[in-house]
JSON list of C-alpha atoms in Angstrom, two decimals:
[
{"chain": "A", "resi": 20, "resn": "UNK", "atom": "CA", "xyz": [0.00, 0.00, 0.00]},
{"chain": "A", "resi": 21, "resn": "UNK", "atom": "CA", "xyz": [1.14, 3.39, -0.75]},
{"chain": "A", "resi": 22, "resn": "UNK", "atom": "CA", "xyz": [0.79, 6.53, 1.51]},
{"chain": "A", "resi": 23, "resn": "UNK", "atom": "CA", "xyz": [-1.87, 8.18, -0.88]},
{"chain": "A", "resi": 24, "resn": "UNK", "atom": "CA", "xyz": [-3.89, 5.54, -0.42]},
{"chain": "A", "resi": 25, "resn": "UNK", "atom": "CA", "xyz": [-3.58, 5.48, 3.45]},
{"chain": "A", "resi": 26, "resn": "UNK", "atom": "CA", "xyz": [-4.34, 9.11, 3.76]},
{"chain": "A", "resi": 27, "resn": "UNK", "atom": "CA", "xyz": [-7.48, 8.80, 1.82]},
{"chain": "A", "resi": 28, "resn": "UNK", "atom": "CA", "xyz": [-8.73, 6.05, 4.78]},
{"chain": "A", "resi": 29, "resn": "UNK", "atom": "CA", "xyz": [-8.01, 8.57, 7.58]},
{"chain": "A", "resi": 30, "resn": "UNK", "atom": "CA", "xyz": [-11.62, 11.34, 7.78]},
{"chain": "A", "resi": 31, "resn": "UNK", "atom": "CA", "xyz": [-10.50, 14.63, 7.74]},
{"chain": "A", "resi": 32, "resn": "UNK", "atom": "CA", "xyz": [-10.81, 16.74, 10.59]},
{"chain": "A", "resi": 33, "resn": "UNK", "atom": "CA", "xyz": [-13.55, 20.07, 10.14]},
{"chain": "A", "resi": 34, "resn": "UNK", "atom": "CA", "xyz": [-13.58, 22.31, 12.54]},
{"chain": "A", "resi": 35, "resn": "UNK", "atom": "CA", "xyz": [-16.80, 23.85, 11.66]},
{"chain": "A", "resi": 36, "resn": "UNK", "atom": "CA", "xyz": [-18.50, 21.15, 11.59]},
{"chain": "A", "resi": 37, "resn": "UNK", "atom": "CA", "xyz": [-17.48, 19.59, 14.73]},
{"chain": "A", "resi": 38, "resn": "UNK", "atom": "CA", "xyz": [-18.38, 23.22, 16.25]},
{"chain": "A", "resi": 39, "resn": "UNK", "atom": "CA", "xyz": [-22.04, 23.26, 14.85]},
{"chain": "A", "resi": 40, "resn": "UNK", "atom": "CA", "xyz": [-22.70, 19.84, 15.93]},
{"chain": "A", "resi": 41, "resn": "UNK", "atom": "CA", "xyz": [-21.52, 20.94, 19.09]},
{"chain": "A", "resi": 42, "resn": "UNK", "atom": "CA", "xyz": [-23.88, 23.81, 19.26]},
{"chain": "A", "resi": 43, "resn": "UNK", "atom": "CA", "xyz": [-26.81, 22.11, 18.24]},
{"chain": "A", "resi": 44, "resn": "UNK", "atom": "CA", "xyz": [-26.66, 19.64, 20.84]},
{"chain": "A", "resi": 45, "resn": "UNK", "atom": "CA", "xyz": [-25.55, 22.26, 23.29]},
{"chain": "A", "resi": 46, "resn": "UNK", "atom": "CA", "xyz": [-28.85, 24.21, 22.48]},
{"chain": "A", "resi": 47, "resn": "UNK", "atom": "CA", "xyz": [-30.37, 20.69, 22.93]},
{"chain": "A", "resi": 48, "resn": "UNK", "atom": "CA", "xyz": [-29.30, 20.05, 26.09]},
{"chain": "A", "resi": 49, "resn": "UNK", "atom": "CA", "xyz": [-30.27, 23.85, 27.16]},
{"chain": "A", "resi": 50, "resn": "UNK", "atom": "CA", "xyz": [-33.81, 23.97, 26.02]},
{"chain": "A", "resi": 51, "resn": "UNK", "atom": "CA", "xyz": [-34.55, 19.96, 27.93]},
{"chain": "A", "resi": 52, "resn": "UNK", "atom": "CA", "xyz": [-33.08, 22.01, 30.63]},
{"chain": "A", "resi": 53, "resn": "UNK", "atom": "CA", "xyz": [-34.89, 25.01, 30.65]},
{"chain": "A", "resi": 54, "resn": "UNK", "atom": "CA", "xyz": [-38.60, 22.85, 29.95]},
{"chain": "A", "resi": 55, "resn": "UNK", "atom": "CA", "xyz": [-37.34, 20.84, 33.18]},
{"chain": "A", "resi": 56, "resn": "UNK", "atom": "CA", "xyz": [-36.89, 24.09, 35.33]},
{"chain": "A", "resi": 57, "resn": "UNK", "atom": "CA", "xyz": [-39.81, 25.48, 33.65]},
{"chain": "A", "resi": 58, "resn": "UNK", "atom": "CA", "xyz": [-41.63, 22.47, 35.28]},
{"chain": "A", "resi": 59, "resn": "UNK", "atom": "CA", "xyz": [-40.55, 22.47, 38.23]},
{"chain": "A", "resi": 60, "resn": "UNK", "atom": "CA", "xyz": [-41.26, 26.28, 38.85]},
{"chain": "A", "resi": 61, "resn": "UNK", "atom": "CA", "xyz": [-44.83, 25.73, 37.82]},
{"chain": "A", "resi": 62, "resn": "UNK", "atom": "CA", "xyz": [-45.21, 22.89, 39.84]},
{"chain": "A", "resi": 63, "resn": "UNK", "atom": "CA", "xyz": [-43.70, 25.01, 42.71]},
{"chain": "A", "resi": 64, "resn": "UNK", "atom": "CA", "xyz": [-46.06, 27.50, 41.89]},
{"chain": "A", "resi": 65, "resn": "UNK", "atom": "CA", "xyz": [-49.02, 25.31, 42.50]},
{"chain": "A", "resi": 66, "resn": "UNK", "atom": "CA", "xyz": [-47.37, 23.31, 45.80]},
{"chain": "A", "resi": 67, "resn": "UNK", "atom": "CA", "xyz": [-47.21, 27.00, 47.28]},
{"chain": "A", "resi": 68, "resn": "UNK", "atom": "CA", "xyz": [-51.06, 28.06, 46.51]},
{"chain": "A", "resi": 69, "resn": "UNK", "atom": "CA", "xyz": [-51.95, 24.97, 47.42]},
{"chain": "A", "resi": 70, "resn": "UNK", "atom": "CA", "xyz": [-50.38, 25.28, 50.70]},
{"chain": "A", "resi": 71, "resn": "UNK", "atom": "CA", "xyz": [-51.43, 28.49, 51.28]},
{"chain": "A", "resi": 72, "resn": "UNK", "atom": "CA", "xyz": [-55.03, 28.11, 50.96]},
{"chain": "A", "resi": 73, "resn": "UNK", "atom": "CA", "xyz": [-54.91, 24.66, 53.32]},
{"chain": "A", "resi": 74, "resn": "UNK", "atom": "CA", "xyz": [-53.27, 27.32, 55.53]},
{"chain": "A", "resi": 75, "resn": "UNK", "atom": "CA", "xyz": [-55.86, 29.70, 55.48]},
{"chain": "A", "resi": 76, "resn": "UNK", "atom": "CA", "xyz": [-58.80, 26.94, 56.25]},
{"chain": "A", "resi": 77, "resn": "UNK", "atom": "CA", "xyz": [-57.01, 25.87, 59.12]},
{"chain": "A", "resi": 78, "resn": "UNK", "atom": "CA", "xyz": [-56.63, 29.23, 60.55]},
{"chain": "A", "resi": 79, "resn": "UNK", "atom": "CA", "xyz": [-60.53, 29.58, 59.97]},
{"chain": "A", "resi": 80, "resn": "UNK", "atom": "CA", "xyz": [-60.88, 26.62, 61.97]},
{"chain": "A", "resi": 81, "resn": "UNK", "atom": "CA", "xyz": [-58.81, 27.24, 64.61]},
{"chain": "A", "resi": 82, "resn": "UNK", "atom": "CA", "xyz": [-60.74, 30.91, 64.78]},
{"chain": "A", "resi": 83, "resn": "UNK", "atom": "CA", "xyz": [-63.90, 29.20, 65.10]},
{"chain": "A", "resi": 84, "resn": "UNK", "atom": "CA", "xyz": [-62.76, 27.17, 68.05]},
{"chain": "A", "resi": 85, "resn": "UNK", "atom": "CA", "xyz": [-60.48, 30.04, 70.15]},
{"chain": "A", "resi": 86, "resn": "UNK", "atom": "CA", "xyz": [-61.96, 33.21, 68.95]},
{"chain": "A", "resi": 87, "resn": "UNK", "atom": "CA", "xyz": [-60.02, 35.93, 66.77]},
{"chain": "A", "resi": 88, "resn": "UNK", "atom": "CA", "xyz": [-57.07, 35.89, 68.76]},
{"chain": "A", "resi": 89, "resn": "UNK", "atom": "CA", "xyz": [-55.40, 32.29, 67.89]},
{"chain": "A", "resi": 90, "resn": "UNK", "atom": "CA", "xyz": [-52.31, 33.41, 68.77]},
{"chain": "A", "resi": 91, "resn": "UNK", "atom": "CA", "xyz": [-48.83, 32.11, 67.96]},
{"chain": "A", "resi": 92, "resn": "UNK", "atom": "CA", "xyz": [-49.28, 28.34, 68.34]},
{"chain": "A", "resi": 93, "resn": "UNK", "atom": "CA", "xyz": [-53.12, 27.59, 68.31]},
{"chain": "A", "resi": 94, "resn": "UNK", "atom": "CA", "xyz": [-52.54, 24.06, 68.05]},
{"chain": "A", "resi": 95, "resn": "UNK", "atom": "CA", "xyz": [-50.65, 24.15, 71.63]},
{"chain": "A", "resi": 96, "resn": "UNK", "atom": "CA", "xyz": [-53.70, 26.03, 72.98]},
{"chain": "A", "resi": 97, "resn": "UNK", "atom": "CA", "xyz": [-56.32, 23.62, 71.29]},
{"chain": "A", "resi": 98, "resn": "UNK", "atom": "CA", "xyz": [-53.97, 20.68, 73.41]},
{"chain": "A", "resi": 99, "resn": "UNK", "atom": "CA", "xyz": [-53.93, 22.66, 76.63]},
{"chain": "A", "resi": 100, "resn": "UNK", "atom": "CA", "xyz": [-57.84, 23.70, 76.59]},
{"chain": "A", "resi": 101, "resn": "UNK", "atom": "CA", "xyz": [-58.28, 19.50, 75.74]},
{"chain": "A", "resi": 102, "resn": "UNK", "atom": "CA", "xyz": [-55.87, 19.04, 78.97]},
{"chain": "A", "resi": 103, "resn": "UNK", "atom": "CA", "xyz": [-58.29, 20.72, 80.76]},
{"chain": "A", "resi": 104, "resn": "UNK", "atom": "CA", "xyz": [-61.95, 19.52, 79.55]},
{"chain": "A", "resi": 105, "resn": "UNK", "atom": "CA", "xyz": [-60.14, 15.90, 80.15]},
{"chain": "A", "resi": 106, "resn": "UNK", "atom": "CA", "xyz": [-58.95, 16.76, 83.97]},
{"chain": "A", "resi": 107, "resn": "UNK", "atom": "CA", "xyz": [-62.20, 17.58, 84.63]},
{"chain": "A", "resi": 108, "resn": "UNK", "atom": "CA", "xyz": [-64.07, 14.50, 83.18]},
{"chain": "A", "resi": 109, "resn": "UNK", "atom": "CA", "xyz": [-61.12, 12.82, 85.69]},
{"chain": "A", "resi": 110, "resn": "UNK", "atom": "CA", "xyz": [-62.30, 14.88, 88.99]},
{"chain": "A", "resi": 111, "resn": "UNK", "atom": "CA", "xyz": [-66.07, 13.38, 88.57]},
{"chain": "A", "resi": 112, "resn": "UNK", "atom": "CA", "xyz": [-69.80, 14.48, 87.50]},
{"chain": "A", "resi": 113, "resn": "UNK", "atom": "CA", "xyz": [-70.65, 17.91, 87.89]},
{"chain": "A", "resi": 114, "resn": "UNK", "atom": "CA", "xyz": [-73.68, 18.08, 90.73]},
{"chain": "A", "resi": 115, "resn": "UNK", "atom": "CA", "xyz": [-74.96, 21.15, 88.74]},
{"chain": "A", "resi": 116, "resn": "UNK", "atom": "CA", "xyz": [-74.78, 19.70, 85.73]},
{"chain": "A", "resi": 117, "resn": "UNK", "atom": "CA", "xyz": [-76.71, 16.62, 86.67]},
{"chain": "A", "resi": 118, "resn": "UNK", "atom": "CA", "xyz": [-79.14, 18.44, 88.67]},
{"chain": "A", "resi": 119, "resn": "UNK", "atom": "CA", "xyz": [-79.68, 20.53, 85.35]},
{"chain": "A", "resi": 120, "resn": "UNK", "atom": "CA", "xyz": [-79.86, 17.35, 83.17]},
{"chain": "A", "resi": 121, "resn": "UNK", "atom": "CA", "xyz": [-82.71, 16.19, 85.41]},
{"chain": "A", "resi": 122, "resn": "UNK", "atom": "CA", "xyz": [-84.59, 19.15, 85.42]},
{"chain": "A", "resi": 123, "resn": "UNK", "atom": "CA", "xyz": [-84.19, 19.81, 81.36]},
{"chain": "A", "resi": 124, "resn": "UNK", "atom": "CA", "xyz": [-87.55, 17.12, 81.14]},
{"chain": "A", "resi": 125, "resn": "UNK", "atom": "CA", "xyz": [-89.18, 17.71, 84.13]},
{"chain": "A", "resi": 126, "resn": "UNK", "atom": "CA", "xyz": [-93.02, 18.33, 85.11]},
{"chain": "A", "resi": 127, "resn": "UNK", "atom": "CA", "xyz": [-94.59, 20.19, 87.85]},
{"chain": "A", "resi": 128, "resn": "UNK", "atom": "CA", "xyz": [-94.68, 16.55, 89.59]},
{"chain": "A", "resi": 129, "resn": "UNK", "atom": "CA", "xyz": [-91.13, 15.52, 90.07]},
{"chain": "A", "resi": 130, "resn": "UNK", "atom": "CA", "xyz": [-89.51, 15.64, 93.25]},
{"chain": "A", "resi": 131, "resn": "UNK", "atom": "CA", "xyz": [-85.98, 15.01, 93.66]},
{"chain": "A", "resi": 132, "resn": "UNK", "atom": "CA", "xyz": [-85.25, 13.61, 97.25]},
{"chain": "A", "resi": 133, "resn": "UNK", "atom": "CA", "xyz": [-81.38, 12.83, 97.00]},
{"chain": "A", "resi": 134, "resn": "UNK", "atom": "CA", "xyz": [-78.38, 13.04, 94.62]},
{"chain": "A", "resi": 135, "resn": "UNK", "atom": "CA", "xyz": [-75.62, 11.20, 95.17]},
{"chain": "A", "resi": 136, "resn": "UNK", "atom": "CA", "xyz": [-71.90, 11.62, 93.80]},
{"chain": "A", "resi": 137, "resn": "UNK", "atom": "CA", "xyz": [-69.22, 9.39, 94.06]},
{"chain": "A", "resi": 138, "resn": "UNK", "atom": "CA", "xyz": [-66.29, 10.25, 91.36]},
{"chain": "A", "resi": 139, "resn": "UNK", "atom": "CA", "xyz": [-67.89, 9.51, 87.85]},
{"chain": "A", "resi": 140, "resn": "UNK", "atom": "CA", "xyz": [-70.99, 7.78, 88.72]},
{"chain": "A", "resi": 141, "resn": "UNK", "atom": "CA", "xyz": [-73.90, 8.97, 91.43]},
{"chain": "A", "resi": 142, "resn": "UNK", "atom": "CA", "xyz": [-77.47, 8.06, 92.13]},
{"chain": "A", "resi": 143, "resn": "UNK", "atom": "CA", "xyz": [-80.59, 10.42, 92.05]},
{"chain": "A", "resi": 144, "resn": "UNK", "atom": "CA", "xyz": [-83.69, 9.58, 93.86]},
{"chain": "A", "resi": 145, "resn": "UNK", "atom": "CA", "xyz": [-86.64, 11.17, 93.36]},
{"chain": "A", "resi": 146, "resn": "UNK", "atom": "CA", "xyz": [-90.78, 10.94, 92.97]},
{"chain": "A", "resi": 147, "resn": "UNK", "atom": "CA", "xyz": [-92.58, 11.34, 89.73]},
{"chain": "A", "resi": 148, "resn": "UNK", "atom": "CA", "xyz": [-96.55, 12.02, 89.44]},
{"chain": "A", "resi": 149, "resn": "UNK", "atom": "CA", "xyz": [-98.51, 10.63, 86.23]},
{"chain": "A", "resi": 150, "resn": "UNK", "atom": "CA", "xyz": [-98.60, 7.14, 87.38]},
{"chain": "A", "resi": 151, "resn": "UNK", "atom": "CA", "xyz": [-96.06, 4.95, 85.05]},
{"chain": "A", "resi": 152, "resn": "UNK", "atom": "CA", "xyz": [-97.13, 6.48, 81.88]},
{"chain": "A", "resi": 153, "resn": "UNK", "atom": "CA", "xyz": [-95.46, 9.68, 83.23]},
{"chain": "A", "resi": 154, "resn": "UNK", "atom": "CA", "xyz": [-92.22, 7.91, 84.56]},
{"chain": "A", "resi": 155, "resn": "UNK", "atom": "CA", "xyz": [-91.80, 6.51, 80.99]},
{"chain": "A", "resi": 156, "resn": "UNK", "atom": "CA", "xyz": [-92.22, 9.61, 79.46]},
{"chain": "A", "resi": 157, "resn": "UNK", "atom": "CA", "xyz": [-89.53, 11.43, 82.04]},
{"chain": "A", "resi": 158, "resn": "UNK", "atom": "CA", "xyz": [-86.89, 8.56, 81.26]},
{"chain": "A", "resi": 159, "resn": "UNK", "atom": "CA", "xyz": [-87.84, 8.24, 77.87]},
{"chain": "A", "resi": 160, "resn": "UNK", "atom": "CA", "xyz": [-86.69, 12.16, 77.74]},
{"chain": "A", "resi": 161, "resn": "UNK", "atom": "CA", "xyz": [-83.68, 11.45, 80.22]},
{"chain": "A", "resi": 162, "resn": "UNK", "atom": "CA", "xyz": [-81.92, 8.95, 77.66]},
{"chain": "A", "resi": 163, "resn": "UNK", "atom": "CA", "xyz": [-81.48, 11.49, 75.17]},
{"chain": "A", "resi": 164, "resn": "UNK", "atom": "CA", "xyz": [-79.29, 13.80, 77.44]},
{"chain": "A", "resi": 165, "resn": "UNK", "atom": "CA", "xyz": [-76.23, 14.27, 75.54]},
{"chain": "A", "resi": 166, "resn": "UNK", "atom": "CA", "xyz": [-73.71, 14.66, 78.59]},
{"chain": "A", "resi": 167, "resn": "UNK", "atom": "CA", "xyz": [-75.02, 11.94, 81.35]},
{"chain": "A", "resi": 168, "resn": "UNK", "atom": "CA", "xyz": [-76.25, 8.41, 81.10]},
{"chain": "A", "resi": 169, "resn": "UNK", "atom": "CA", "xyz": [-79.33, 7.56, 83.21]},
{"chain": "A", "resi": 170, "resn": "UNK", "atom": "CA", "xyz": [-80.44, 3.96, 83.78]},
{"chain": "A", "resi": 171, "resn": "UNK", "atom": "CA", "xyz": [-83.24, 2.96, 85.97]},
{"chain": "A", "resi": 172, "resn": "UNK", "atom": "CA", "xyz": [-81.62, 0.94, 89.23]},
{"chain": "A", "resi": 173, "resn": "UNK", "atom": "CA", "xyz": [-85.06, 0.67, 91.00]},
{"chain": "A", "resi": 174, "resn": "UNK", "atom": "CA", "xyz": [-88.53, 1.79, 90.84]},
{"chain": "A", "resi": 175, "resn": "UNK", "atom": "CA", "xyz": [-91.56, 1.55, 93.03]},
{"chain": "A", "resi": 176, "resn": "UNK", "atom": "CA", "xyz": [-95.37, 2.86, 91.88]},
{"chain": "A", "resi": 177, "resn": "UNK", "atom": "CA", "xyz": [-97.27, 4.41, 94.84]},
{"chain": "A", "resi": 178, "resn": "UNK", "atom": "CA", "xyz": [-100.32, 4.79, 93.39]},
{"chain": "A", "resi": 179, "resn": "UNK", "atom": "CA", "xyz": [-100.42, 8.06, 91.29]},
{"chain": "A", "resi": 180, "resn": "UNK", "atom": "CA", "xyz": [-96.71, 8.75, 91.77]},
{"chain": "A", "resi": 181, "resn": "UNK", "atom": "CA", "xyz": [-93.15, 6.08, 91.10]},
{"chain": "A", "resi": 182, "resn": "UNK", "atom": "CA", "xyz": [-90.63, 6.37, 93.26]},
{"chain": "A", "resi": 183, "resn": "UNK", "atom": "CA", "xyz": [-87.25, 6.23, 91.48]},
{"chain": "A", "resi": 184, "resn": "UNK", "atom": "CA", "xyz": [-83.26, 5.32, 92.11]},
{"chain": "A", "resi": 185, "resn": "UNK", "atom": "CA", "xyz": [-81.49, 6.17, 88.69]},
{"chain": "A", "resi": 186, "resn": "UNK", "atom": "CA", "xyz": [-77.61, 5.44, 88.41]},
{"chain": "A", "resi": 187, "resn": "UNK", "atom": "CA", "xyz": [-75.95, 8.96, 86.31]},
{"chain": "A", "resi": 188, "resn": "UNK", "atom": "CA", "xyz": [-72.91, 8.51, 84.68]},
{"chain": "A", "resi": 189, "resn": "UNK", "atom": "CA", "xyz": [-71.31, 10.70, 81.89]},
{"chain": "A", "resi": 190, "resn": "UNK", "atom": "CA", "xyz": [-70.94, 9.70, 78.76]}
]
């Protein structure tokens, strides 16, 4: 083989093509990269309304449970005014609340004789007038308190009135 010959096998070497090729894929590579960070900034975009409108509905919610004032952590507060309802479901039955439960139904016939409390249960005695149509009617009206449980522990008809034990507990 002769050297003509071997030069003719070797590609020559442009320059300016090599450099447009280059640019091309360079302007490739930029515009895939721009469309990605295009992307991304919508979907930033969106994340951030998003958030801030989930924001917003909370803060309505937590308004509508502690006032106007929610102050700097209102999901501290919410946990500290829970604390407290829970403490005092622990200390027992409130006397005026059951004494106000009982009287929510009542007729101009009902006595109440004794209340009892003992931590988180109690008993209530008491007369009722009407015969036992009016008892059934009274407890009938006591079992859809929504803050105390009443069950009948003993009843005893003297003739136009029943006298009743009922066992309180909250629910």
């Amino acid at each position: 083989m002769t050297r003509s010959a071997d030069k003719s096998r070797v590609p020559k070497y442009d320059s300016a093509k090599e450099s447009r090729r280059f640019t091309r894929s360079l302007i490739w590579v930029l515009v895939v990269g721009g469309l990605f960070l295009a992307g991304q900034g919508v979907r930033y975009g969106l994340n951030r309304s998003q958030l801030s409108e989930i924001r917003e509905e909370t803060n309505k919610l937590y308004s509508s449970v502690l006032g106007p004032d929610i102050g700097g952590s209102p999901f501290g507060r919410l946990q500290f005014e829970h604390g407290k309802l829970m403490a005092s479901k622990r200390i027992g039955l409130d006397p005026l609340g059951v004494l106000a439960a009982l009287s929510r139904p009542a007729v101009e016939s009902l006595r109440l004789e004794g209340l009892t409390l003992a931590g988180t249960t109690g008993r209530v005695r008491g007369t009722i007038g009407g015969g036992p149509e009016g008892f059934r009617a009274y407890m009938d009206t006591l079992t859809d308190d929504e803050y105390y449980l009443f069950s009948l522990y003993k009843s005893d008809e003297l003739g136009d009135e029943t006298l009743f034990i009922l066992t309180v507990e909250p629910q």
